[in-house]
Amino acid sequence: MSDKPGKNYLSVCVTILLLIQSQMVHAVAYCALRDPVMAIQAFYPQYSSYRSLVGEVGPEVRSVLEQEIPYHVHFNEFGKHTLYLVFEGDIAAGLVHARTEKGDWGLDEIVWSLSTDLSVRDFRFQRSRSRRRQAVESPEFRALLQGKGFSELTSLLSKDGSSLSQHYSFLPNDAEPLAATVILSALKTIVVTGSTWQAELAPYVAQRGHGAGQ
Amino acid sequence: MSVRDYLSWVLVCTVTSGLAIAGYFSWSAIAVERMQYEVTDYSVTLRELDQIGEQLDVLLISADLSIGAGETYTGQIALDLLRGLQTRFSELAAVAAALFEREDVDRVMELLVTLETQLRVQDAVTGGHDDQAHPVLLREFDATSGELVGLYQKLHADLHLHTEVRKDALSQRRENLPLYHLLALGLYLLVSALIVYWCSRRIAWPLEVLSNSAREATEGSTPFHVPTTKLREIVDLGKQFSGLVSGLEHMVADRTHELQEKTRKLEAEITNRKAVQADLEKARLVAEESSRAKSEFLSVMSHELRTPMNAVLGALTLIRDSGIDGVQASYVRIANESGQALLALLGDILDLSKIESGGVTLNEQSFSVTDLVSSTLDILRGQAEQKGLQIGCVIHDDVPDTCIGDFDRLRQILLNLVGNAIKFTDIGSVNIEVSLEQEALEKNMLRFAVVDTGVGVPQNVRESIFDPFSQLDSSLSREHSGVGLGLSICSHLSAAMGGECGVDSRMGGGSIFWFTAALPVADAGSVEYRVSMRAQSQQPLPANSDDGQSAARAGSGDLCPARVLIVEDSEVNQMIASAIIENAGHHVEVEDSGEGALDRLTREQFDVILMDIQMPGMDGLESTRRIRQLPGPVAETHVIAFSANVLESTVDECISAGIDDFVGKPIDTDTLLSKIAGVVSGEANQAGDLLMPAGWVPRDS
């Protein structure tokens, strides 16, 4: 919560408590696109069709995350999640998936567009109340992430993953925590997608450097 | 306006500026304190707003979970949080209303209400079981929550900015406060200095002008004028000064006039004094000339009278020694006594003349009082015994035996007084009594009294008896001789010694003639004057010439005859002296001048040279000097001066010229022959141990 002075552990604890409680009680896919068609249309203007792939995210995924991601991550979004496989004709053009992260004010919801090789094609905020949203959503930062896979994205973060490994002039200093959250969200998306929908995506996944199952 | 008014103004201005500076210091301190309070208020409000923000964050998480993911339970939590947030924010807004824009506060409250509504709608729509939020509600929720966050951030940013601004202002104020205080203090000092300067210009300047004007007026360069000023006291002071100066000017003019008048009188007086002084100077010169002429006259008279007296007395001595019979011898004795009396009278006259002309000089030498009295008695004892009188003395115990004074003059007085007493006493005694009349630190006043049992002094003559030529009995039938000079001389001499002379007498009951003298006391062992040295020479000339026949004769004793050279211009004196010396058995040669004596001495040697002092051509002194310069033993020849001039200055000249001895004129036969005999026998006094002539008393001392 870089927009507010000071951190309050109370908010963190409450959030964790709420998330745990929510997944335990409902396990609903709150990491969901509000309007999938509009989102797919935005990322893939030439799309012809898409498939909704519902997957069950369980505690094993958290183990995978802890193994794959070299940072301490919180992941409690257990339950059913929906992954959208977008086609342009017969060709699988890419994937669309939404993820929720703790933001400065409430929860940030990020819609990710991935290539079939699980590299980042693009992203959009479905919700973010941070005043640095625009800076992070700028074309420059999006271009920075586009085409990058897991390891490349990891290199963009500092050792503890809380900030960027280097400074970018197009990013204000106070926007870096949000940018780091976005990159960490991208890493989790890649790992969760590769781990959860490995079988469904196998026919379409291009042989690239890094995938969830690799 | 008065000086007091000015000073009052200065006091008021100074106090006012002092109060102003004190007020400024207090105000600045209060302002800083107020700013501190304000910063504290802002900081507290900001912390409260931070906590509200954290609560809003939790609220939004709950709302997101509720509305976005359809979490009913979290929706209830969100509602609880929302109500708490509403309460907290409204309370903060009420307390810190001045810190927030009212519109913003109202909008926040509206948004919170909207958010509550949306949460309740979501709860109503889903019923807690719909896992899909209403899309429209979701968009509205995002819009509402987004605006709420933005508004919160705006409020927070504004409050933070204001807080920082105030903190900066407070810090700046605190940093600048010493400078401001210093500037204020400097301003105060400047104002005070200006006030003092203004005051000094207003007060000191007129005083300075007044002082300068007074000084210039005092110096007389310019007239006094009152300075132009509004200060009443200075104007009054100037007027008083002006009056004072005017009065002083008048006084000075008066005094100057008086001074000029007195100066004129003094100048006239000085002129007169100068004239008188000139007259006095002329008179003094005349008196000095008269005195010198008198001295010369006395000297000449002394010589001219003594010279024939020498011849007379010498001739009488020769007649006496020529073997005359009793009647003739008595005539010669009478003539000799008359000559001696005449000689004494001549000495008294010379003494009195010297004393009256101020020519007396007293010797200062230590002597024994006992010697003084005994020597006097020794001299006169013969006369007293001839008259059958007892003679003695009494010296009181408190009289110091050793004193300092003129022994000869003291004895001269005593001789006069005792001689008179013997003269006027037929039966009884004559005594000398010495007492201490007054003891003093430096000088003692001694009293010498001669007590006789004589006829006494009549009352009517006691006053005048000490006047010159005063006689106790001036009748043609008086019994005693004398001209009346002795007592006058005594009176003058005692006065010269710081004392006086007087007489106490009773007719038929005797008299006491006394005199006093102030004499310093000397140490007992320091007696300089020994009467024994002079006793022989002070013997009076024997009245009976038979005594003179007992004088030393060269041929009648064991003494060898001496070769005597007489240097004398007077034929009478040559004859007298030659006869006296030849009658004593000595061989005599005569020269009538110094030149002749020197010539003879180159050819002959003598045992004794009898040298007259006053001679035409080369005098005796110069002749003696030449003799002392002759080669060989002749230069050591014994020279005896003889002269009728017995002044002390003459004696001194003789000593310095090398003369060995001195005899006065008229020649005392025994003395002269004794001196010659002493030379022959080798007992003559050594050079420089000059013996004075017989009967000689230093007349001018």
Short mmCIF file of N, CA and C in Angstrom, two decimals, chain B residues 416-521:
data_model
loop_
_atom_site.label_atom_id
_atom_site.label_comp_id
_atom_site.label_asym_id
_atom_site.label_seq_id
_atom_site.Cartn_x
_atom_site.Cartn_y
_atom_site.Cartn_z
N ASN B 416 89.07 95.14 83.64
CA ASN B 416 88.51 96.48 83.83
C ASN B 416 87.69 96.56 85.09
N LEU B 417 86.77 95.56 85.25
CA LEU B 417 85.85 95.61 86.39
C LEU B 417 86.61 95.42 87.71
N VAL B 418 87.50 94.42 87.71
CA VAL B 418 88.26 94.18 88.95
C VAL B 418 89.19 95.37 89.24
N GLY B 419 89.81 95.92 88.18
CA GLY B 419 90.69 97.07 88.36
C GLY B 419 89.92 98.25 88.95
N ASN B 420 88.70 98.51 88.44
CA ASN B 420 87.88 99.57 88.98
C ASN B 420 87.54 99.30 90.44
N ALA B 421 87.17 98.01 90.71
CA ALA B 421 86.79 97.67 92.08
C ALA B 421 87.95 97.92 93.03
N ILE B 422 89.15 97.53 92.63
CA ILE B 422 90.32 97.75 93.48
C ILE B 422 90.55 99.25 93.65
N LYS B 423 90.32 99.94 92.53
CA LYS B 423 90.56 101.39 92.57
C LYS B 423 89.62 102.09 93.56
N PHE B 424 88.32 101.65 93.57
CA PHE B 424 87.36 102.36 94.42
C PHE B 424 87.08 101.65 95.74
N THR B 425 87.92 100.69 96.12
CA THR B 425 87.75 100.02 97.41
C THR B 425 89.00 100.26 98.25
N ASP B 426 88.77 100.79 99.44
CA ASP B 426 89.90 101.08 100.32
C ASP B 426 90.06 100.00 101.38
N ILE B 427 88.93 99.43 101.80
CA ILE B 427 88.98 98.41 102.86
C ILE B 427 88.07 97.27 102.44
N GLY B 428 88.54 96.13 102.75
CA GLY B 428 87.65 94.99 102.48
C GLY B 428 88.20 94.06 101.42
N SER B 429 87.36 93.72 100.49
CA SER B 429 87.75 92.69 99.54
C SER B 429 87.12 92.96 98.17
N VAL B 430 87.72 92.28 97.27
CA VAL B 430 87.17 92.26 95.90
C VAL B 430 87.10 90.80 95.46
N ASN B 431 85.93 90.37 95.06
CA ASN B 431 85.75 88.97 94.66
C ASN B 431 85.08 88.87 93.28
N ILE B 432 85.50 87.83 92.62
CA ILE B 432 84.84 87.51 91.33
C ILE B 432 83.92 86.32 91.56
N GLU B 433 82.68 86.45 91.12
CA GLU B 433 81.71 85.37 91.29
C GLU B 433 81.16 85.01 89.89
N VAL B 434 81.29 83.74 89.57
CA VAL B 434 80.81 83.26 88.25
C VAL B 434 79.66 82.30 88.48
N SER B 435 78.55 82.55 87.80
CA SER B 435 77.37 81.68 87.96
C SER B 435 76.73 81.43 86.58
N LEU B 436 75.90 80.38 86.60
CA LEU B 436 75.16 80.04 85.36
C LEU B 436 73.80 80.70 85.43
N GLU B 437 73.61 81.73 84.65
CA GLU B 437 72.34 82.46 84.70
C GLU B 437 71.24 81.75 83.93
N GLN B 438 71.59 81.21 82.81
CA GLN B 438 70.56 80.53 82.00
C GLN B 438 71.23 79.42 81.22
N GLU B 439 70.63 78.23 81.33
CA GLU B 439 71.18 77.08 80.62
C GLU B 439 70.36 76.83 79.37
N ALA B 440 71.05 76.70 78.30
CA ALA B 440 70.35 76.47 77.03
C ALA B 440 71.07 75.36 76.28
N LEU B 441 70.40 74.91 75.23
CA LEU B 441 70.94 73.76 74.51
C LEU B 441 72.23 74.13 73.79
N GLU B 442 72.25 75.30 73.15
CA GLU B 442 73.41 75.67 72.35
C GLU B 442 74.39 76.55 73.13
N LYS B 443 73.84 77.52 73.83
CA LYS B 443 74.71 78.46 74.54
C LYS B 443 74.21 78.63 75.97
N ASN B 444 75.16 78.69 76.88
CA ASN B 444 74.83 79.00 78.27
C ASN B 444 75.10 80.48 78.51
N MET B 445 74.23 81.05 79.29
CA MET B 445 74.45 82.45 79.65
C MET B 445 75.18 82.47 81.01
N LEU B 446 76.45 82.86 80.97
CA LEU B 446 77.25 82.94 82.19
C LEU B 446 77.21 84.37 82.74
N ARG B 447 77.21 84.42 84.04
CA ARG B 447 77.18 85.76 84.70
C ARG B 447 78.47 85.91 85.51
N PHE B 448 79.20 86.94 85.17
CA PHE B 448 80.43 87.26 85.89
C PHE B 448 80.15 88.52 86.73
N ALA B 449 80.33 88.38 88.03
CA ALA B 449 80.06 89.53 88.92
C ALA B 449 81.33 89.84 89.74
N VAL B 450 81.62 91.14 89.83
CA VAL B 450 82.76 91.59 90.64
C VAL B 450 82.19 92.32 91.85
N VAL B 451 82.36 91.71 93.00
CA VAL B 451 81.76 92.24 94.23
C VAL B 451 82.85 92.91 95.07
N ASP B 452 82.59 94.16 95.39
CA ASP B 452 83.59 94.86 96.20
C ASP B 452 82.92 95.45 97.44
N THR B 453 83.73 95.94 98.28
CA THR B 453 83.22 96.56 99.51
C THR B 453 83.57 98.05 99.52
N GLY B 454 83.50 98.60 98.32
CA GLY B 454 83.92 99.98 98.13
C GLY B 454 82.85 100.99 98.52
N VAL B 455 82.99 102.18 97.96
CA VAL B 455 82.12 103.31 98.33
C VAL B 455 80.74 103.20 97.74
N GLY B 456 80.62 102.41 96.70
CA GLY B 456 79.31 102.30 96.05
C GLY B 456 79.12 103.33 94.96
N VAL B 457 78.09 103.11 94.19
CA VAL B 457 77.81 103.98 93.06
C VAL B 457 76.51 104.71 93.34
N PRO B 458 76.50 106.04 93.27
CA PRO B 458 75.26 106.77 93.50
C PRO B 458 74.18 106.38 92.49
N GLN B 459 72.96 106.50 92.98
CA GLN B 459 71.84 106.08 92.13
C GLN B 459 71.76 106.89 90.85
N ASN B 460 72.13 108.18 90.97
CA ASN B 460 71.93 109.06 89.82
C ASN B 460 72.91 108.81 88.69
N VAL B 461 73.96 108.11 88.95
CA VAL B 461 74.93 107.88 87.88
C VAL B 461 74.96 106.43 87.41
N ARG B 462 74.10 105.61 88.05
CA ARG B 462 74.14 104.18 87.66
C ARG B 462 73.72 103.97 86.20
N GLU B 463 72.83 104.86 85.73
CA GLU B 463 72.36 104.70 84.37
C GLU B 463 73.42 105.10 83.36
N SER B 464 74.20 106.14 83.70
CA SER B 464 75.13 106.71 82.71
C SER B 464 76.56 106.27 82.93
N ILE B 465 76.75 105.38 83.89
CA ILE B 465 78.13 105.05 84.23
C ILE B 465 78.82 104.26 83.13
N PHE B 466 77.97 103.62 82.27
CA PHE B 466 78.55 102.82 81.18
C PHE B 466 78.71 103.64 79.90
N ASP B 467 78.35 104.94 79.95
CA ASP B 467 78.55 105.78 78.77
C ASP B 467 80.02 106.16 78.67
N PRO B 468 80.51 106.42 77.48
CA PRO B 468 81.91 106.81 77.32
C PRO B 468 82.20 108.12 78.05
N PHE B 469 83.37 108.15 78.61
CA PHE B 469 83.86 109.34 79.29
C PHE B 469 82.99 109.73 80.48
N SER B 470 82.18 108.77 80.97
CA SER B 470 81.37 109.04 82.15
C SER B 470 82.22 108.75 83.39
N GLN B 471 82.17 109.68 84.35
CA GLN B 471 82.99 109.56 85.55
C GLN B 471 82.09 109.50 86.77
N LEU B 472 82.48 108.63 87.71
CA LEU B 472 81.72 108.58 88.95
C LEU B 472 81.89 109.91 89.71
N ASP B 473 83.08 110.43 89.60
CA ASP B 473 83.33 111.72 90.25
C ASP B 473 84.10 112.58 89.27
N SER B 474 83.39 113.53 88.67
CA SER B 474 84.02 114.37 87.66
C SER B 474 84.46 115.72 88.21
N SER B 475 84.39 115.80 89.50
CA SER B 475 84.77 117.09 90.07
C SER B 475 86.28 117.29 89.99
N LEU B 476 86.67 118.50 90.15
CA LEU B 476 88.09 118.81 90.08
C LEU B 476 88.85 118.19 91.24
N SER B 477 88.04 117.81 92.30
CA SER B 477 88.70 117.30 93.50
C SER B 477 88.61 115.77 93.57
N ARG B 478 88.35 115.11 92.52
CA ARG B 478 88.16 113.65 92.59
C ARG B 478 89.47 112.97 92.92
N GLU B 479 89.34 111.81 93.57
CA GLU B 479 90.49 111.12 94.07
C GLU B 479 91.11 110.20 93.05
N HIS B 480 90.30 109.66 92.17
CA HIS B 480 90.78 108.62 91.27
C HIS B 480 90.89 109.16 89.85
N SER B 481 91.92 108.67 89.17
CA SER B 481 92.14 109.11 87.80
C SER B 481 91.32 108.23 86.84
N GLY B 482 91.42 108.55 85.54
CA GLY B 482 90.70 107.78 84.50
C GLY B 482 89.81 108.69 83.69
N VAL B 483 89.61 108.23 82.47
CA VAL B 483 88.78 109.05 81.57
C VAL B 483 87.39 108.49 81.39
N GLY B 484 87.13 107.32 81.96
CA GLY B 484 85.78 106.76 81.88
C GLY B 484 85.50 105.97 80.63
N LEU B 485 86.51 105.32 80.12
CA LEU B 485 86.27 104.51 78.92
C LEU B 485 86.14 103.02 79.23
N GLY B 486 86.64 102.59 80.35
CA GLY B 486 86.70 101.15 80.65
C GLY B 486 85.32 100.52 80.69
N LEU B 487 84.39 101.09 81.47
CA LEU B 487 83.06 100.49 81.57
C LEU B 487 82.31 100.52 80.25
N SER B 488 82.51 101.58 79.51
CA SER B 488 81.87 101.65 78.19
C SER B 488 82.36 100.52 77.29
N ILE B 489 83.67 100.28 77.34
CA ILE B 489 84.23 99.18 76.55
C ILE B 489 83.64 97.84 77.03
N CYS B 490 83.55 97.70 78.37
CA CYS B 490 82.97 96.45 78.91
C CYS B 490 81.54 96.25 78.41
N SER B 491 80.77 97.33 78.46
CA SER B 491 79.38 97.22 78.01
C SER B 491 79.30 96.79 76.56
N HIS B 492 80.14 97.42 75.73
CA HIS B 492 80.11 97.06 74.30
C HIS B 492 80.55 95.63 74.07
N LEU B 493 81.59 95.20 74.78
CA LEU B 493 82.09 93.84 74.55
C LEU B 493 81.08 92.79 75.01
N SER B 494 80.46 93.04 76.19
CA SER B 494 79.48 92.06 76.65
C SER B 494 78.28 92.00 75.70
N ALA B 495 77.88 93.16 75.17
CA ALA B 495 76.80 93.15 74.18
C ALA B 495 77.20 92.37 72.95
N ALA B 496 78.47 92.51 72.55
CA ALA B 496 78.94 91.75 71.39
C ALA B 496 78.93 90.25 71.66
N MET B 497 79.00 89.85 72.93
CA MET B 497 78.97 88.43 73.30
C MET B 497 77.56 87.95 73.61
N GLY B 498 76.56 88.76 73.30
CA GLY B 498 75.18 88.34 73.49
C GLY B 498 74.70 88.59 74.91
N GLY B 499 75.41 89.39 75.68
CA GLY B 499 75.02 89.63 77.05
C GLY B 499 74.82 91.11 77.31
N GLU B 500 74.93 91.45 78.54
CA GLU B 500 74.77 92.84 78.92
C GLU B 500 75.65 93.10 80.14
N CYS B 501 75.70 94.39 80.48
CA CYS B 501 76.57 94.81 81.59
C CYS B 501 75.76 95.70 82.52
N GLY B 502 75.98 95.57 83.82
CA GLY B 502 75.21 96.39 84.74
C GLY B 502 75.89 96.49 86.10
N VAL B 503 75.21 97.24 86.97
CA VAL B 503 75.78 97.45 88.30
C VAL B 503 74.65 97.46 89.33
N ASP B 504 74.90 96.80 90.45
CA ASP B 504 74.04 96.87 91.62
C ASP B 504 74.89 97.44 92.76
N SER B 505 74.38 98.49 93.34
CA SER B 505 75.24 99.14 94.31
C SER B 505 74.41 99.82 95.40
N ARG B 506 75.07 100.02 96.48
CA ARG B 506 74.46 100.75 97.60
C ARG B 506 75.53 101.67 98.17
N MET B 507 75.22 102.89 98.29
CA MET B 507 76.23 103.84 98.73
C MET B 507 76.78 103.44 100.10
N GLY B 508 78.10 103.32 100.16
CA GLY B 508 78.76 102.91 101.38
C GLY B 508 78.70 101.42 101.63
N GLY B 509 77.97 100.70 100.82
CA GLY B 509 77.82 99.25 101.03
C GLY B 509 78.41 98.42 99.94
N GLY B 510 79.22 99.01 99.13
CA GLY B 510 79.87 98.24 98.08
C GLY B 510 79.03 98.17 96.81
N SER B 511 79.66 97.56 95.78
CA SER B 511 79.02 97.48 94.46
C SER B 511 79.21 96.09 93.87
N ILE B 512 78.29 95.79 92.98
CA ILE B 512 78.43 94.56 92.19
C ILE B 512 78.37 94.97 90.72
N PHE B 513 79.52 94.92 90.10
CA PHE B 513 79.55 95.15 88.65
C PHE B 513 79.53 93.77 87.98
N TRP B 514 78.61 93.61 87.07
CA TRP B 514 78.45 92.29 86.47
C TRP B 514 78.29 92.41 84.95
N PHE B 515 78.56 91.33 84.35
CA PHE B 515 78.23 91.24 82.91
C PHE B 515 77.89 89.79 82.60
N THR B 516 77.14 89.64 81.53
CA THR B 516 76.78 88.28 81.09
C THR B 516 77.29 88.06 79.68
N ALA B 517 77.49 86.77 79.36
CA ALA B 517 77.97 86.41 78.02
C ALA B 517 77.38 85.06 77.66
N ALA B 518 76.91 84.97 76.43
CA ALA B 518 76.37 83.69 75.94
C ALA B 518 77.52 82.90 75.35
N LEU B 519 77.85 81.79 76.04
CA LEU B 519 79.04 81.04 75.65
C LEU B 519 78.63 79.59 75.40
N PRO B 520 78.93 79.04 74.24
CA PRO B 520 78.69 77.61 73.99
C PRO B 520 79.59 76.78 74.89
N VAL B 521 79.08 75.62 75.28
CA VAL B 521 79.84 74.70 76.11
C VAL B 521 80.70 73.84 75.21
#
